[in-house]
Amino acid sequence: MNAIIFNEDTKVFHIRTEHTSYQMMIGKHDVLLHLYYGAAVGDSEVTWRIVTFDRGFAANPYDAGDDRTFSLDVLPQEYTGYGNADYRVNGLEAVHADGSDALYLKYESHRILPGKYKLEGLPAMYGTDEEAQTLEITLRDHVSGLRAHLLYGVFPKLDVITRAVRVENNGETPIKLKKAMSAQLDFPHRPLDIIHFYGRHAQERLTERIPLPHAIHSVESKRGASSHQHNPFVILCDHAADETHGDCYGVSFVYSGNFKCETEVDQVGQPRMAIGIHPYHFSWRLEPGKVFETPEVILSFSEEGLGGLSRRLHDAIRSNLIRSRYVDSPRPVLVNNWEATYFGFDEEKLYGIAKTAREIGLDLFVLDDGWFGKRDSDTTGLGDWVVNEDKIQGGLPALAERIRGLGMKFGLWVEPEMVSEDSDLYRTHPDWCLRIPGRPMNRGRFQLNLDVSRKEVRDHVMGQIFQVIDACGVEYIKWDCNRSVGNVYSAELPPERQGEIYHRYMLGVYDMMEQLVSRYPNLLFENCSGGGGRFDAGMLYYSPQIWCSDNTDAIDRLKIQYGTSFGYPISTMGAHVSVCPNHQTGRTVPFDTRAVVASAGTFGFELDLQKLSEEEKKQASAWIRTYRKIEPLVQKGDYYRLSPAAEGSRHVVWQFVSKDRSETLIAGVLLENISNPRVHLIFPKGLDEEAKYQDEGTGAVYTGAALMHAGIPLVAPMGDYQPIWHHMKKCECD
Ligand code: GLA
């Protein structure tokens, strides 16, 4: 099947994936109209969806002549400019040399290319010529000469279409971009809900669902990071859509900096969505002949509800966004010393944790914050990536060697984008941080952002970090970012280019990460930003996992991991068993329950293993063995949310099913036990109706059909926060 078809007669573009269709049409006056995105419609071209009226106060462009039914203000379009009487949320705003900002974008040409387009210096999905095709449609503003090349990356098997825009100044004079969204999506005549993921530090990606209002609704970040507060992933869906039914659109921005996802229902009830770099503090000077590329957006659609959409996105991100070899190979089970020691450690303490970790059966010891510079608290040391020999006597290579001698891998925490005022780096180069001339700086966790838009700054920091990695043979890096971007002004840019700094900062971060992963292709790389402050598709291009949240309380994690699962594969969520009472909430949760929740992610430990009782050590060892068994399900399986982590939920249950449906894991937490309880049934999904499945724990045998239609009762031992765990495999048994 040719995934991209252009019909010369009707001027319709039809993008076809296995289960979806996306259609556009070169309409009257060469305006590129959006016809449809949704379930596959065969070879029909749905041009009849464009219905025009003479609408009051909906102006007409000059070239429409006397045709008062042609108004950009109500036509569904593919990508729009300003100043043409389309008063809705728009895509592209450019200020020309004369100070005007109008753009009337018209179809000029198109190309269909094998494979997937690439974006310079930006994360993006990748694909071979067999996996993907590219459609490039060029729109042109005839007055200024500006061109907007709309890029569509089509992955037929994944049911994914990516979008980005390459803006080219083909005029004679410089232009200033003020807004350059990556994609717009118009929905002719359709009421929709938006589901988005909001939160705060230690409470990321909580779920909110609201009907799109007749107003502009914005999910956004102006913090220089995709942020804890809003996530750059949203779902638009039917009012009635649930986990198993209904039309759902997923929109995932492949970017880790400022973003804006605007939605608006226009005067005649048509929703429009636009997503891209936040126009706040954004401008980009484009000289004649120069190009600006927007970051990418991943679009997917499923008519099988939210669950169907999530599974599509999980597959796409795992197969064609994450590049790490660890994406589907066993990851070392790690212990991280942060909650075990915070800043208070020496080499013997660390070695002790590593030794116990090895006895228990762990694979990787991660030395978190505090190993470098004069880093005895969070007030000092960032920027000095040389070992603190007061704390680690004998040096880091010697410690790494000792730990490796135990048979463990060695990993390290770094925070390359930051500097403490009390550091040698700051004392030597006070001008290397972002700083607004003449204004006192704001600090976040006592630290400042380095101006990583500057190559010399990046080279210095990465040079130091590479030396440490080389000297210690580091096998894992956790890259942190513990404040929002602030004091936004770069000493290197002229005043008229200061609007570029947020994006240049992000390009700098991506350049540093690219250097890291290309220099150490076998390194396991975990991203982090005070937990999940940069949990986005952009980061997953560099690292296969992201520390999901600084909140390690298993019960709070249920909501955080639930929200995260809508847009991101389960194997991308760093999740650790930590100590009780929990350091963030003071809550006490049974060990097994903590392990059940951590095993719905990239499993690890974050506590002083030496302080575990003998019984707990045995439990920890058993859980490592168990995780090893279910890890392929977590990494490659299909994920089902069987019951939500919502306000008032009595239980939260999820399920993995292997692609060949031979194995499943139904797991979760019974939050509250009450006396004389009602019996709740849980209905697994995605199984082979005919097959028989045996529960490894109880030995019980069920048909797939019985499990899915009759359900199984939720029973757990007495007490709150009890684990639910049914690992089942197909069997030949009677
Ligand atoms: C952030 C991370 C934590 C830990 C600390 C160290 O908050 O999310 O896991 O690494 O920094 O300072």
Coordinates of C-alpha atoms and ligand atoms in Angstrom, one line a residue, residues 201 336 338 343 368-370 375 378 413 415 445 478 480-482 528-532 547 549-550 606, ligand 1:
H201 CA 7.1 18.5 41.8
N336 CA 20.6 4.3 43.9
W338 CA 20.1 9.1 47.1
F343 CA 24.8 14.0 50.8
D368 CA 23.8 10.0 43.1
D369 CA 24.4 13.6 44.0
G370 CA 27.3 14.7 46.2
R375 CA 29.2 19.2 47.3
D378 CA 22.8 21.5 47.6
W413 CA 24.6 11.2 38.7
E415 CA 23.7 17.8 36.5
R445 CA 17.6 25.2 44.8
K478 CA 21.6 9.8 35.5
D480 CA 19.4 15.7 36.3
C481 CA 18.1 19.2 35.9
N482 CA 17.0 20.6 39.2
C528 CA 15.7 13.2 35.4
S529 CA 14.6 16.7 36.3
G530 CA 13.7 16.8 39.9
G531 CA 12.0 13.5 39.2
G532 CA 9.6 13.9 36.2
W547 CA 13.2 9.0 36.7
S549 CA 9.1 11.3 40.1
D550 CA 11.0 12.2 43.3
E606 CA 16.5 3.4 46.5
Ligands
GLA1 C1 16.7 15.4 42.1 C2 16.5 13.9 41.6 C3 16.7 13.0 42.8 C4 18.1 13.2 43.3 C5 18.4 14.6 43.7 C6 19.8 14.8 44.0 O1 15.8 15.8 43.0 O2 15.2 13.8 41.1 O3 16.5 11.7 42.4 O4 19.0 12.8 42.3 O5 18.0 15.5 42.6 O6 20.1 16.1 44.3

